[in-house]
PDB file of C-alpha atoms in Angstrom:
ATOM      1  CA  UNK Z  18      -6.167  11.348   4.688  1.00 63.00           C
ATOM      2  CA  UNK Z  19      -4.026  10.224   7.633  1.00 67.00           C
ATOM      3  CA  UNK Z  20      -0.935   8.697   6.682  1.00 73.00           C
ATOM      4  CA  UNK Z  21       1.181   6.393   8.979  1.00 75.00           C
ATOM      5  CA  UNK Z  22       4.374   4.337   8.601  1.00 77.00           C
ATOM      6  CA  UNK Z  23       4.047   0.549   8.140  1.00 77.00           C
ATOM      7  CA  UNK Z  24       6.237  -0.280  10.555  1.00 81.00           C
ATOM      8  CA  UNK Z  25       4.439   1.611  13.141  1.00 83.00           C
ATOM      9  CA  UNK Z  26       1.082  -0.133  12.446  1.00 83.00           C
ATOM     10  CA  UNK Z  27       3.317  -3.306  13.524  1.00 82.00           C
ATOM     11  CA  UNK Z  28       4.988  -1.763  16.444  1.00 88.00           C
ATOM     12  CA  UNK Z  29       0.888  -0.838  17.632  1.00 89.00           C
ATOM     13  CA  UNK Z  30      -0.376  -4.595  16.845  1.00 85.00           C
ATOM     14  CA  UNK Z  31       2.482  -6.474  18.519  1.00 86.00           C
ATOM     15  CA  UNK Z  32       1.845  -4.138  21.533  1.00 90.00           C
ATOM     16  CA  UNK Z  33      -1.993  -4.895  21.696  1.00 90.00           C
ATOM     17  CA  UNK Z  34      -0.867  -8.829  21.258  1.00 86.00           C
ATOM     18  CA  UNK Z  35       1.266  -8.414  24.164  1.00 86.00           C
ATOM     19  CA  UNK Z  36       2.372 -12.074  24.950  1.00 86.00           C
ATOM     20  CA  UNK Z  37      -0.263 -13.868  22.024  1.00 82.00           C
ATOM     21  CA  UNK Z  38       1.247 -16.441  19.884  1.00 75.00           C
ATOM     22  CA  UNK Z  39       2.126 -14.688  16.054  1.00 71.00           C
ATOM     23  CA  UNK Z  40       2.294 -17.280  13.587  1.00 70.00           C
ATOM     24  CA  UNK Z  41       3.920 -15.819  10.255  1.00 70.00           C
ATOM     25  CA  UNK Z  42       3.751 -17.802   6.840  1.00 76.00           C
ATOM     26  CA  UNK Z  43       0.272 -19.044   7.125  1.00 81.00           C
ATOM     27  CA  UNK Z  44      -2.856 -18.457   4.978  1.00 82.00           C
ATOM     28  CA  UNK Z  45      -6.669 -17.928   6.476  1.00 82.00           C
ATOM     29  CA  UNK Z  46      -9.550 -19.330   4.022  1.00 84.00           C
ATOM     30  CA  UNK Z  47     -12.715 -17.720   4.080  1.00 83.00           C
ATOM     31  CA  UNK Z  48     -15.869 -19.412   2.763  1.00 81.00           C
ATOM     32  CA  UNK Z  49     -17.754 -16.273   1.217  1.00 77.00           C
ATOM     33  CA  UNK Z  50     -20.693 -17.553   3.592  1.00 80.00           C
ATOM     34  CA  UNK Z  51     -18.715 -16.539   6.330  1.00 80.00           C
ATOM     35  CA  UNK Z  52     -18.430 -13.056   5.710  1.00 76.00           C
ATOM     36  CA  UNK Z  53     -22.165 -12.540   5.497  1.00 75.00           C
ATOM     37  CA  UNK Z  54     -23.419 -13.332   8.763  1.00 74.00           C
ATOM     38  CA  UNK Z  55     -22.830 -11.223  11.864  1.00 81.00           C
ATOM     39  CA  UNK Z  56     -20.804 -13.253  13.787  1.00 86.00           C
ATOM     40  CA  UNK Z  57     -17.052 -14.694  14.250  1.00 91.00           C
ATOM     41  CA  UNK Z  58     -15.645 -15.402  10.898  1.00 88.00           C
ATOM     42  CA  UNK Z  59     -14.902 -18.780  10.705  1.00 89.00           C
ATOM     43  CA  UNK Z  60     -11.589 -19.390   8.898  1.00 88.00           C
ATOM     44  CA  UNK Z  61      -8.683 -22.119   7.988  1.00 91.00           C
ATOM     45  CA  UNK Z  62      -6.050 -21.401   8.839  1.00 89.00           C
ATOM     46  CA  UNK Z  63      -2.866 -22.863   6.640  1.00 90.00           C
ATOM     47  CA  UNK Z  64       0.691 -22.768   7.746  1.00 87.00           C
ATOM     48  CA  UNK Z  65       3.973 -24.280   8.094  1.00 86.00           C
ATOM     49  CA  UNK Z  66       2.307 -26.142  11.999  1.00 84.00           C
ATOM     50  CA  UNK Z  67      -1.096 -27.777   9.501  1.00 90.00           C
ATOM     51  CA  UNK Z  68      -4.476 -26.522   9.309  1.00 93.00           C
ATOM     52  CA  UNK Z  69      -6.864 -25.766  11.405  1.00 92.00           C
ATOM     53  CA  UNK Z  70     -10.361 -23.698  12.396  1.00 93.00           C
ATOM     54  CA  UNK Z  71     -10.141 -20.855  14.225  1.00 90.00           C
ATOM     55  CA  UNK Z  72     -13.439 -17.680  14.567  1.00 91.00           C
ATOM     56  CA  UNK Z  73     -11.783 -14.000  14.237  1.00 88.00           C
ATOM     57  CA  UNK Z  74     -14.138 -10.852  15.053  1.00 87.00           C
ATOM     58  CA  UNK Z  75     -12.183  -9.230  12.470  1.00 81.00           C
ATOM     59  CA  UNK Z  76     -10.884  -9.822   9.163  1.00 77.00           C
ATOM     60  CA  UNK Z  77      -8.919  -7.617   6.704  1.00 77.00           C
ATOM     61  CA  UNK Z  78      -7.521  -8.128   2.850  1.00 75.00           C
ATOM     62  CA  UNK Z  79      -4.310  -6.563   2.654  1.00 74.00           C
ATOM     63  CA  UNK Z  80      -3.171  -8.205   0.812  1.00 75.00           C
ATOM     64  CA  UNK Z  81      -2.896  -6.649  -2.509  1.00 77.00           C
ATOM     65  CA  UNK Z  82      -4.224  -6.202  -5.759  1.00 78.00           C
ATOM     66  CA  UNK Z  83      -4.674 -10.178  -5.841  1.00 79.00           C
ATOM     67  CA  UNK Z  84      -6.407 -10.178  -2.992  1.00 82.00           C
ATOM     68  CA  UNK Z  85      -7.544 -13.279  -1.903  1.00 78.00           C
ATOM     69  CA  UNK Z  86     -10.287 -12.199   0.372  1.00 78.00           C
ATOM     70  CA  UNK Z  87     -11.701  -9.870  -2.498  1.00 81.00           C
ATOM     71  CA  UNK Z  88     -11.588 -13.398  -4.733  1.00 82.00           C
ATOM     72  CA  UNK Z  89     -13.768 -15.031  -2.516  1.00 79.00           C
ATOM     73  CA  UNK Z  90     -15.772 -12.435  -1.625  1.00 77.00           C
ATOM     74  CA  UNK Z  91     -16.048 -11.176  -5.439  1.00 81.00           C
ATOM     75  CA  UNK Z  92     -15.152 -14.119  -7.625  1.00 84.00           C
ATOM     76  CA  UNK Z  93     -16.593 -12.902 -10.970  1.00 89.00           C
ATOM     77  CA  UNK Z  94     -14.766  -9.366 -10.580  1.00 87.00           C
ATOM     78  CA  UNK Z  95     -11.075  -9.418 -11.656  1.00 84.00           C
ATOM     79  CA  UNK Z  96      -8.710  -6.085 -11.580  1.00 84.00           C
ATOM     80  CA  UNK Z  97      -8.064  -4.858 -15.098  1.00 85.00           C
ATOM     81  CA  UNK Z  98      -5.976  -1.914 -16.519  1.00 84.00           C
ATOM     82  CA  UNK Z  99      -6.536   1.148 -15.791  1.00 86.00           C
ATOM     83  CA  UNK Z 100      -4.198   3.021 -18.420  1.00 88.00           C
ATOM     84  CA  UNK Z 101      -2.346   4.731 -15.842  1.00 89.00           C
ATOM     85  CA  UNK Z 102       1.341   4.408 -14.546  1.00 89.00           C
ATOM     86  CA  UNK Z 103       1.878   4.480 -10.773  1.00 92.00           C
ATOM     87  CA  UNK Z 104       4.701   4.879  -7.997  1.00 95.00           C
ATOM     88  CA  UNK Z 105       4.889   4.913  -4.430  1.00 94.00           C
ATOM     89  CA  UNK Z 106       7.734   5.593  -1.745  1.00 94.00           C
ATOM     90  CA  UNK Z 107       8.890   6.656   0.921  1.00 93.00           C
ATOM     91  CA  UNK Z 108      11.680   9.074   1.029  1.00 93.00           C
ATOM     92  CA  UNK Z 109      14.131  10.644   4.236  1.00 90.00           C
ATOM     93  CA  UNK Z 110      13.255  14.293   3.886  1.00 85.00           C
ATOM     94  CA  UNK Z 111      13.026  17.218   6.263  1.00 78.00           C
ATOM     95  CA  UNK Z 112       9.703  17.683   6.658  1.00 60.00           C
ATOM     96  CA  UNK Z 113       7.811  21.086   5.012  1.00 57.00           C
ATOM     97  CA  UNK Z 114       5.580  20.665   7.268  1.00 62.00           C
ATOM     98  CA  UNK Z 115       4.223  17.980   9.659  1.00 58.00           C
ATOM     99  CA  UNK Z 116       0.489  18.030   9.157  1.00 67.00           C
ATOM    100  CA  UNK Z 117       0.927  19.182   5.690  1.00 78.00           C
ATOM    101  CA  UNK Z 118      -0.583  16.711   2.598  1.00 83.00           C
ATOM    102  CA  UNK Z 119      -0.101  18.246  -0.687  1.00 89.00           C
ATOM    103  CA  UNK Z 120      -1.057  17.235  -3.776  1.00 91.00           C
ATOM    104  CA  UNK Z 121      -0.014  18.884  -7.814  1.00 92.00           C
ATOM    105  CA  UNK Z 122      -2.123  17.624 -10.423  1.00 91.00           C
ATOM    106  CA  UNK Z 123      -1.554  17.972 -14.104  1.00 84.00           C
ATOM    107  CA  UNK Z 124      -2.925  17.116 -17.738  1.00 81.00           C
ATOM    108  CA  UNK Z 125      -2.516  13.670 -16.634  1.00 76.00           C
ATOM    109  CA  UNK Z 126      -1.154  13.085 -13.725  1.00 92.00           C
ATOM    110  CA  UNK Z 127      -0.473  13.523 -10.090  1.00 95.00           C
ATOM    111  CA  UNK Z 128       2.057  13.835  -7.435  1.00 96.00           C
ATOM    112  CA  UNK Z 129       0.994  13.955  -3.654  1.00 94.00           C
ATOM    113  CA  UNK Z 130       3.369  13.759  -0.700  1.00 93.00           C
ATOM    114  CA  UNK Z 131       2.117  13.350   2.922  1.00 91.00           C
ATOM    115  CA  UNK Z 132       4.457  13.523   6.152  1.00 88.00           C
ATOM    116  CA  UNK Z 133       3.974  10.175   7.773  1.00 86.00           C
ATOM    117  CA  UNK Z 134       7.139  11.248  10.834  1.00 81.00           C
ATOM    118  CA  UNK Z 135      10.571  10.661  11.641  1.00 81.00           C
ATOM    119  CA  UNK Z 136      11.478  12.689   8.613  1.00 85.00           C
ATOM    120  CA  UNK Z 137       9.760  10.308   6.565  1.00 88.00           C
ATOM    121  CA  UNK Z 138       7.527  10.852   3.168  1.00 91.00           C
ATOM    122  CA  UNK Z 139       5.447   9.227   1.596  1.00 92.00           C
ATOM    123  CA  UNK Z 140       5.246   9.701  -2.473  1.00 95.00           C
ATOM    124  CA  UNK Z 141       2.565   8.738  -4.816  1.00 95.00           C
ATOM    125  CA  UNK Z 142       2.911   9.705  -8.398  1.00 96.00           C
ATOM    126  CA  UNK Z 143       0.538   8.813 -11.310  1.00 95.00           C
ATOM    127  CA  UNK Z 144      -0.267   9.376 -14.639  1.00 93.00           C
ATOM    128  CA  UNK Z 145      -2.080   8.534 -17.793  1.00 89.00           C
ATOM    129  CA  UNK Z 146       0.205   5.641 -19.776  1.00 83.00           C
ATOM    130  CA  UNK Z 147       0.816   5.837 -23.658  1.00 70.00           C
ATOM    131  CA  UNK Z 148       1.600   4.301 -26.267  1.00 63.00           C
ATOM    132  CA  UNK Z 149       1.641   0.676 -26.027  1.00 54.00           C
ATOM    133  CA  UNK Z 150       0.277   0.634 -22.575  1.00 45.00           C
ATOM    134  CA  UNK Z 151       3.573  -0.849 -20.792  1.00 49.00           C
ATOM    135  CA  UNK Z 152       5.704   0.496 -17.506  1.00 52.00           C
ATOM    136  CA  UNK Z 153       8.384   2.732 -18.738  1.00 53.00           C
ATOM    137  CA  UNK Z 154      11.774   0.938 -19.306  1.00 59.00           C
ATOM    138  CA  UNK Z 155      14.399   3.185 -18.235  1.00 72.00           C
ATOM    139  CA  UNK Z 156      13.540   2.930 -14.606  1.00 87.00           C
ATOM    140  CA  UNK Z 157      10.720   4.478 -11.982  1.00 91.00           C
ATOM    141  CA  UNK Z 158      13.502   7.760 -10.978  1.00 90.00           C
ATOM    142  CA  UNK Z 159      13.902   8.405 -14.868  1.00 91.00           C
ATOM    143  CA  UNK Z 160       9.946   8.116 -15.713  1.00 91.00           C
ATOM    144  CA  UNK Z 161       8.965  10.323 -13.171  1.00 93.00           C
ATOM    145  CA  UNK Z 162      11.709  12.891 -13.610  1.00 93.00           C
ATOM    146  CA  UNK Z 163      10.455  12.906 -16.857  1.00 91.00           C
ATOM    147  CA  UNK Z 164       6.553  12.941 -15.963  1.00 90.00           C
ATOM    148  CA  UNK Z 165       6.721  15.225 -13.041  1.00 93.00           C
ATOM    149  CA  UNK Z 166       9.708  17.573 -13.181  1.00 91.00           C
ATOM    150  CA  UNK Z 167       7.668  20.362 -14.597  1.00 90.00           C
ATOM    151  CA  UNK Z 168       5.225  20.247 -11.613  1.00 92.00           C
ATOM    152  CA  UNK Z 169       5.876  22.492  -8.595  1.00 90.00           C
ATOM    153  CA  UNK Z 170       6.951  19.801  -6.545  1.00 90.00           C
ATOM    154  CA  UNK Z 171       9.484  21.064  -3.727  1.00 90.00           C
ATOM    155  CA  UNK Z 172      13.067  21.059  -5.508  1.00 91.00           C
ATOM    156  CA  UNK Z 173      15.220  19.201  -2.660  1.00 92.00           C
ATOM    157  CA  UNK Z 174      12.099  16.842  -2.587  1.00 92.00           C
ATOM    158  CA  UNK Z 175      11.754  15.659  -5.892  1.00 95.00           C
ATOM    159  CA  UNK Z 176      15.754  15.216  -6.375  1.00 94.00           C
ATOM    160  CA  UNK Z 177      15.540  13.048  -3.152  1.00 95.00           C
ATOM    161  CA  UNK Z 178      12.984  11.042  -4.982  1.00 95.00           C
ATOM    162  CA  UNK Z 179      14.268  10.806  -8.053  1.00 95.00           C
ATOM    163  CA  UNK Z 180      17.748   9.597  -6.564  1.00 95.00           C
ATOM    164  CA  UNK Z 181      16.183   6.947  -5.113  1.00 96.00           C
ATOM    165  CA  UNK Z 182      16.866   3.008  -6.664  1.00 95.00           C
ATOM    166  CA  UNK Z 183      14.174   1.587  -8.709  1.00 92.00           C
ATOM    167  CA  UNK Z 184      13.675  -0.973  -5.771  1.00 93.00           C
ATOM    168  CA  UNK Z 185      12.277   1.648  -3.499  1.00 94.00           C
ATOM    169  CA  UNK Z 186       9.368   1.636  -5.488  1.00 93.00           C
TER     170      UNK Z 186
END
């Protein structure tokens, strides 16, 4: 794996823009045709100036787990439950390392951490939902304290995540 900050991915395409217009709030459409051939992808783009055409060499869905691209590349496939429970952060931390990715697995779940710099973690935790199938109520610090504290997670690390606010993940 190689783990990097978001905002750093930003910082690297606004440098390689240099002075090229940005234009935020807008949507591309993609025919499905388009992706097939090997050429510019043709694309509409929608936004808050009108539409218009524009060819891109590259184009990439990240856009989440509604993905629009994967739609119209994929139509007839839909996401669908998994029967798992999942949280990411990123937590301040003093680093254990800086190259270091660990990951503890359990009966049913897992919790990785992976140095992504500036004292920065990132935290993915996992595991198998039960019961009725639904996110746990009392809040993403209390379900994984309660999912994860018997795994041999660094001590000052897992109270840093666990104090985080729901909203962090």
């Amino acid at each position: 794996y190689f783990a990097v900050d978001r905002r750093r991915i930003y910082e690297a395409l606004l440098e390689a823009l240099a002075d090229q217009r940005i234009e935020f709030r807008s949507r591309a459409d993609v025919a499905p045709e388009a992706l097939a051939r090997d050429q510019p992808i043709l694309a509409r783009i929608n936004g808050p100036n009108g539409s218009r055409d524009e060819a891109f060499d590259l184009v990439i869905g990240a856009d989440g787990i509604r993905s629009a691209l994967r739609q119209t590349m994929w139509p007839h496939i839909t996401p669908r439950p998994l029967g798992w429970s999942t949280w990411r952060c990123v937590v301040e931390h003093d680093e254990p390392e800086a190259e270091t990715q660990v990951v503890y697995s359990g009966l049913g779940g897992v919790f990785l951490y992976i140095p992504i710099g500036d004292r920065q973690i990132y935290v993915y935790a996992a595991c198998r939902q039960t019961g009725d199938n639904s996110q746990p109520a009392d809040g993403a610090s209390n379900a994984i304290a309660a999912h994860f504290g018997g795994f041999g997670v660094p001590r000052t690390l897992f109270d840093a995540v666990v104090a985080l606010p729901d909203q962090a993940f």
